[in-house]
Every structure is written in structure tokens, then in C-alpha cells.
């Protein structure tokens, strides 16, 4: 086995996996705290990439600023979606909430196609084509950035949930929404903040991954599927689980695609999650209800 | 950002709902010639479908401005979405024929759609297939069927010569889309390039839904081939592949598949397509008399640059208009139209077309190269 | 189980009669084609409803079983020359066999995990179909599939196919109706409402669920086979996520856990998408907005409108409002 190729595939897998982790973190927060399976999460990823593109091209802002603006704007859109759809439905059956998120996903994806045009676009980033050689491994600066920014973001999210006042409110709501409400926690506010955080994270991942590929209005489908696989495999509501599951999925896909069959790359990923769920039905890092 | 697509689509919607009104005088009595354009208007092929539609509409505008066909009848294009899927293509063709009662059909951007759609339209209605390259489209005898694009066999015969004689790699690896066309390309070129002494080092098939190609390209890079041949139809996948080939640190030659070079691809690929060759029946500096007015109309109406796919759309409309005129003006005289198209040269934006008895067109193919982000034809 | 009003058999007979004359009112072949699509979606939605509505589990793998059935019959008829009529039950059997194996593994988990497991199995079936080119022709799909025929009667156009699928829809609807009233059906509902309680009452939860799942996949396979012989071309797209979403939309928008709901949902789905063609590029946007709005304002599905009206109507007649025959959509596990 050629070590250079092996190391390169591992590196590719880690970067792809970290992108999955970023997408999955928002999803797992929304599920862990609010018990909502949000199929529109991928569309917020798509919006994040597109808003980064438009802020960059229309207003001439540099890539980093555009990414930050896009995360804030999409966080606002997430709050609006919560107000209009998820908050009013909070007491309804889970299938109803799920279908409403599916409807929202269709709405944003088709609206996006109408608004942004069907032509693929490319998010310009100064790091996209700059190649870094780390030992025998070749990565673009952008891909290194995806990994580094994800690590920083995850640490920030972890500290936020652990130590901030809102983080504590989120955890309390995750464990027992009615009990949390009794102790005077404003559940509505927790909903709002959780959605803002989750959608902002989705947008950030879109802005980060955007320059490594082309963007088009249906990229959200891909993102939400990968996100869900990671979330379920890691354990619903578990940020730590998402981290491990995401990296594992990325590396296994990359090695499976590289050494077994490229065509079956996705299937290998699915086979892994089936194996994990049959072994541990609640995912790798799940013990009980709550946010970890 | 609302762009022409919105306007275009809105116009298409109007065309669907409102019977053409507003023409005055003697022409108002003449019903339009109604042509269904069935293509991928949503889904992964949406951009290619949009280019084809734009090209066809620009040509319809040119013809209508000159008084239309058959002594004053305007061409009306009705748009249908096949989503790039054979099932939806079948449904769209059924709707066009049975509900909207169109006179003629343009379709078949993807081979799989073309292959299934032709069974619905077989011997019932004049059908022009556009970009699909699968040999079976015109192989199976369908008296009203015409196909514009060169078959992959015709394309590869021309292009492999250029690869052997001009690009001259010592070895080659293939990065092909996993569909009928991508698989056919691999077979054709493996045979033809091995024949002129180029070593084929390996191949990878990627899926039509893939967005990231680093895993496949890492594998291909490790084969140390002199050149990587990329067979990608979809513009966004193509652009990602060309960029990522450079990003993996591959320094060999890159060869783009025949018929799949367009200005958007060049724009999206940054510098990674510089000096890359492709083959195309369409070049902007062609000599066909109808090319100029169409280019002007196209640039006036749309923000995209004219492309091969758009030119195929234009060519389809031209072919049908020519056929109707040559057959005496009745768009339903299918036997006459088919006979007329098969017996004489059809002047189009890409030069004169000649159709075989099976309805297969022969197109002149040119070698093109990307130079300073422009697609230019390479002439000796 | 008793009927709750004397009008019900009459209403059913009237409904069936109306469905039977529909093709003659359609006026053109394209509308008849739409009627066939309606019935096909209704059949598939009824089968999915067994899992979603009666077992209370969400499956993302249903389209894969439709695909397995379609490919089974298509391959048998194009490569082995088997008459499509024989392929139909075989398609159901093969799909049921896949359903048995996959259900046996996946039904050990519940909720979102079950959904993702079925998604995973579905994706693997899709990938195999897409890459086993020798058997399935991969992404090129199978073309030139012969139409179904019973002796001299060929189902090569919309009208005969409509009657064939209509018959299957009615049969499936009747089966569902009989099932809900049977011991097995009550076991289904008990499992849906409270699995631990059902288990303590001696119901084998796992076997009950597996039975429902296999029945659903068998019907899905038959539906897929009819689709293949009607459209006469299939590609792996039939197993795609897009179709999964479409079927879930049909079931939930119509009213899960009811018999009329999926049939109504299919009608609305096909009819709405078709009539929204006039909206041109706004078509899918309007569709998605209507979908989301319906879910937000009518969580029980369209059928709940009628149930509300009926309940209101009945309380005027001072009859006890005990919905029978159709289990209440609101009664799902909250």
C-alpha cells in the first residue's frame, strides 16, 4: 500500500468529515433541545453559501466578512422560520413537524432556484487554490481552513452550552422542557436562540465548504442527508457524538472510496451507520435524554 | 440576481397560458407553429436545460422577426421540464402530444431521456433530439426522429486523432461520469487511444450526484498518468473536477471530453482550464450566415455567453423551421417534412447539416482550446 | 365492527361508481394518464400508510421497495421473456423478501433511528441498482419494458391500466379496512399507541411490526411493477430520495392512519402539481408554500377537515361521536 496515497485519503476524509460535523452540530442541537427533526437544515447550509457569494460579488466584501454576514443573516432567517412554523407546531405530532420542515425545505430550495438562477456559482475565496504541502499530504488552504474553523467553532459552541446562561437554559430545556418552564426559563427564548445558533452554524459550514466545490440551489439535499447520518450515528442531541461520527464517516468514505469502490462510497457510509445502530440503537454517544 | 432566468421562465409561463395574441393584420389569422421544448429545467441538469432553451428562444425570435415560417406563421415554443429523468420525459412528451396538441417536439438533452421519450413519440410526431450522444437514439428506426449532436463514436473518432497527434500524452487516466455516455466514452477512447500507442493507466466512475471528487482524484493522481481525461456533462461537476485536479497537486495534462466545453465552465474553473483542449461543433467564429443574427439576438436577450448547448437549441428550431418550409408549409405533414430534411442540406448556425436515412446529423467538429479564459478554435 | 351510519355503504358504492366512470369523463389521453398516476400514487401511499399510519413508524426506504418490485418485473420480462402478468406477483414476493430481511434488522430500533436505518438500506439498494450494470443496466435504466397483458387484453394504454390499478387500490383499501377491524389490526394500533403496554398485554410487538412492514413492502413492489410496465422505462431514480419525500407528503397531507387519506392525498398531489403548471417557474414554490401551510393549519391532513365536519354534524344529531372504521388521525402518539 502506498503510504502517500493512504495519508492523503485520510486527510481528505478528515476534512470532509469535519464539514459533516459542522452541519450536524446545528441539527443535533435543534433535535436535542427542541425535539425537532429539521429537514430544512440543509437549505440553511445552501443559503449560507449563496449569501456569502452574493455579499462577496455584489458588495465587494472580502471572503471572511462575507461568511460572517451570511452566518448572521441566516441565523435571523432561522429565527423567522421558528416563529412562523416550528414554534406554533411545538405541541403537534412529530410527523407533522417533520413534514412541515420538509415543506419548508422544498420552499427554500425552489425559491432559491428562482431567485439565484439555475447556473452553478463559485464562492471566491483567497484560500481556495493555494496549495499547502504538509509532509507528503497536499491540501488547499481552504480545506485546512474548513478543519481549523470547525475546531474553533465547536470549542466555542461547547463552552457556550456548558458555561453561558443561555447554554444552561438550553440544557435544562433539553432534559425536561416542562420542568424548565416551571423554574422560570423562557422556553420561547430558548427556541429562538437554539434556532439562531443552529442555522448560523449551517450557514457557516456552507460558507466554509462553498469554495471547495461549486454551489447550486439543490446542494441542501446533500448536506441534510450527511448531517442526519452523522447525528443519528453519534447519538441524537450529542455534540461530542457528532464530532466522532462525522470524522469517522468522512474517513471511512474516503478510504472506502479509495480502496474498495468509488461508486459504493456512499453505500459504505450507510453500511457503517447500519452496523453502528444495530450495535448501539441510540448511537455511539447516547445514554439518556439531554444535551451533551 | 433575479436575472434573466426569472424573466425567461415567466415568459415561458405566459406562453403556456395565453394563446399568442397581439399580432395584427393578416398575420393574426395565421395560427403559430407550436413546438414543445422538453428539457431539464430543474434538478442537476437545470443549467444546461436553461442554455438550450435560451438558444432555441433566441433563434425563434430571429425567425419570427423575419416573418416566421410557412408564409407568416410564428414559431411558438412551449417549455416542459423532464428533470433529467426518463419517467418525467415520458410524461412531458405525453402532455405535449395529447393535452397541448403541439406540432413538433424538441428534446433529448440526456441520452436516458431521449431513449425513453422516442418510444412515446415514435412514428407519431416529428421529434428532434439535441445533445444526447448515445448511438441507440437513432439506431432503432423511427421515421420522424432526428438527432443533431454527433454520436459519441463520431466525436471520439475525430477527437482521438487530435489527442494522438497534437496533445500526445504517453499515458492517460479517465475520470468519467457513471452513465451510459460516460461508460461509452471510456470504451471508445480506450480502444482508439491504445491504438495509437497511448497507455491507459486506469479509470474512475463518479456519480451524477457527487459534489466532491478529492477521493477519486487522489486515486487518479497516484497512477502518474501523463494526462487525465475528464468526461463530465454537468457544468458544476465539471468545474469542481477541473479545479480539484489542480488542487490535488496534479501537474500533468488535462483533456476535456468532446462537446462539453462552455463559457460558464471556463468562468467557474478559474485558471484550471487554461490550455485545456476539447472538441466542439460550435465555435463563435464560424462562417455560417445565420450565426451572426442569432449571436446578436442571444447576447441581447440573455446574460450567458453563447455556448454549444445553446447552439443546439437554435439548430433544433432551425431544422424544424426549414423542414416545414421545405415541405410546403404544413407542420403536420410529417412524411413530407421528414423526406425534405433527409434529402437536402439544412443551413444552421453551425454550418450545413446533412441527415442520414436514420435521421442522424453529421456535424463538422472542431478542435478547441481554452486560451486566456476564451474558448478558441485551433486551426492548423 | 359496525358501520356508524346507514349511508356509508351507499356512499362507498357511489364513490366506486364515480371512480369507474372517471376515464370516460377525462376527455383526452393525457388526463387519463394523470388518473393512472393518481391511482398508482394512491396504491403506494396506502402501502406506506400501513407503516406510517398504523405502525406509527416513519420509513425513508419505501421507494427502494417500489424500485425492487419495478426492477424485478422489468428484468424478468425483458431478459427472461416472462409474461408481465407473472412478474407482478413475483415483484411483490421479491419486494416482500427484501422487506422481511430489512425489516427484521431495522425494526429493532424505533423513531428517528428507524427512519435513518431504512434510509440507509434504501440508499444501499439504490447504489447496487446503480452499479450492477450487467443486471440492471445501471444509470441507463431499463427501456422497452413490455406492457402488461391478460390474454388478449393488453394494458398498453392509460384506460385499461387505470382500471387495473383502481382494482388494486380498492382491494388494498378493503384489506386495510378489514385489517383495522381484525385482531391483528388492533394489535397494530396498540403497538402504535403504546408499545410497552401492548407488549405487557401479550402482543409480540416485533412480529406485529414486521408483519405490517412486509405487507407494506409487498404492495409497494406490486405498485412498482405496474409502474414499470406502464411507463415502460425505469431508472434507479425511482428509488431516490425525491420519491420517498413525495410518498410521505401524500400520506401525511391526506391523513395518515386513514384509508381515504392517502387516496385523497395522491389526488391532491398529482392534481395540484399539474394545475400549478400555469404558474410556470413559481410552480414548485407555490406547491411548497401550500404544503407547508396545510401542515401548519391542518395537522391531521385533509381528511381531518371531513372528520371535523362529520363530528360537528353528528353532534347535532346527538349521536355519540365515536369514529369507527377510520381510526382518528388525531389519535397518533403525541
mmCIF file of C-alpha atoms in Angstrom, chain C residues 57 106-115 209:
data_model
loop_
_atom_site.group_PDB
_atom_site.id
_atom_site.type_symbol
_atom_site.label_atom_id
_atom_site.label_comp_id
_atom_site.label_asym_id
_atom_site.label_seq_id
_atom_site.Cartn_x
_atom_site.Cartn_y
_atom_site.Cartn_z
ATOM 1 C CA UNK C 57 -43.025 4.469 12.319
ATOM 2 C CA UNK C 106 -34.352 -2.276 11.185
ATOM 3 C CA UNK C 107 -37.450 -2.798 13.334
ATOM 4 C CA UNK C 108 -35.253 -3.405 16.361
ATOM 5 C CA UNK C 109 -34.963 0.345 16.677
ATOM 6 C CA UNK C 110 -37.707 2.982 16.655
ATOM 7 C CA UNK C 111 -38.261 6.644 15.890
ATOM 8 C CA UNK C 112 -35.616 8.684 14.070
ATOM 9 C CA UNK C 113 -33.138 5.816 14.266
ATOM 10 C CA UNK C 114 -35.557 3.559 12.389
ATOM 11 C CA UNK C 115 -36.049 6.276 9.787
ATOM 12 C CA UNK C 209 -44.487 -4.624 13.244
#
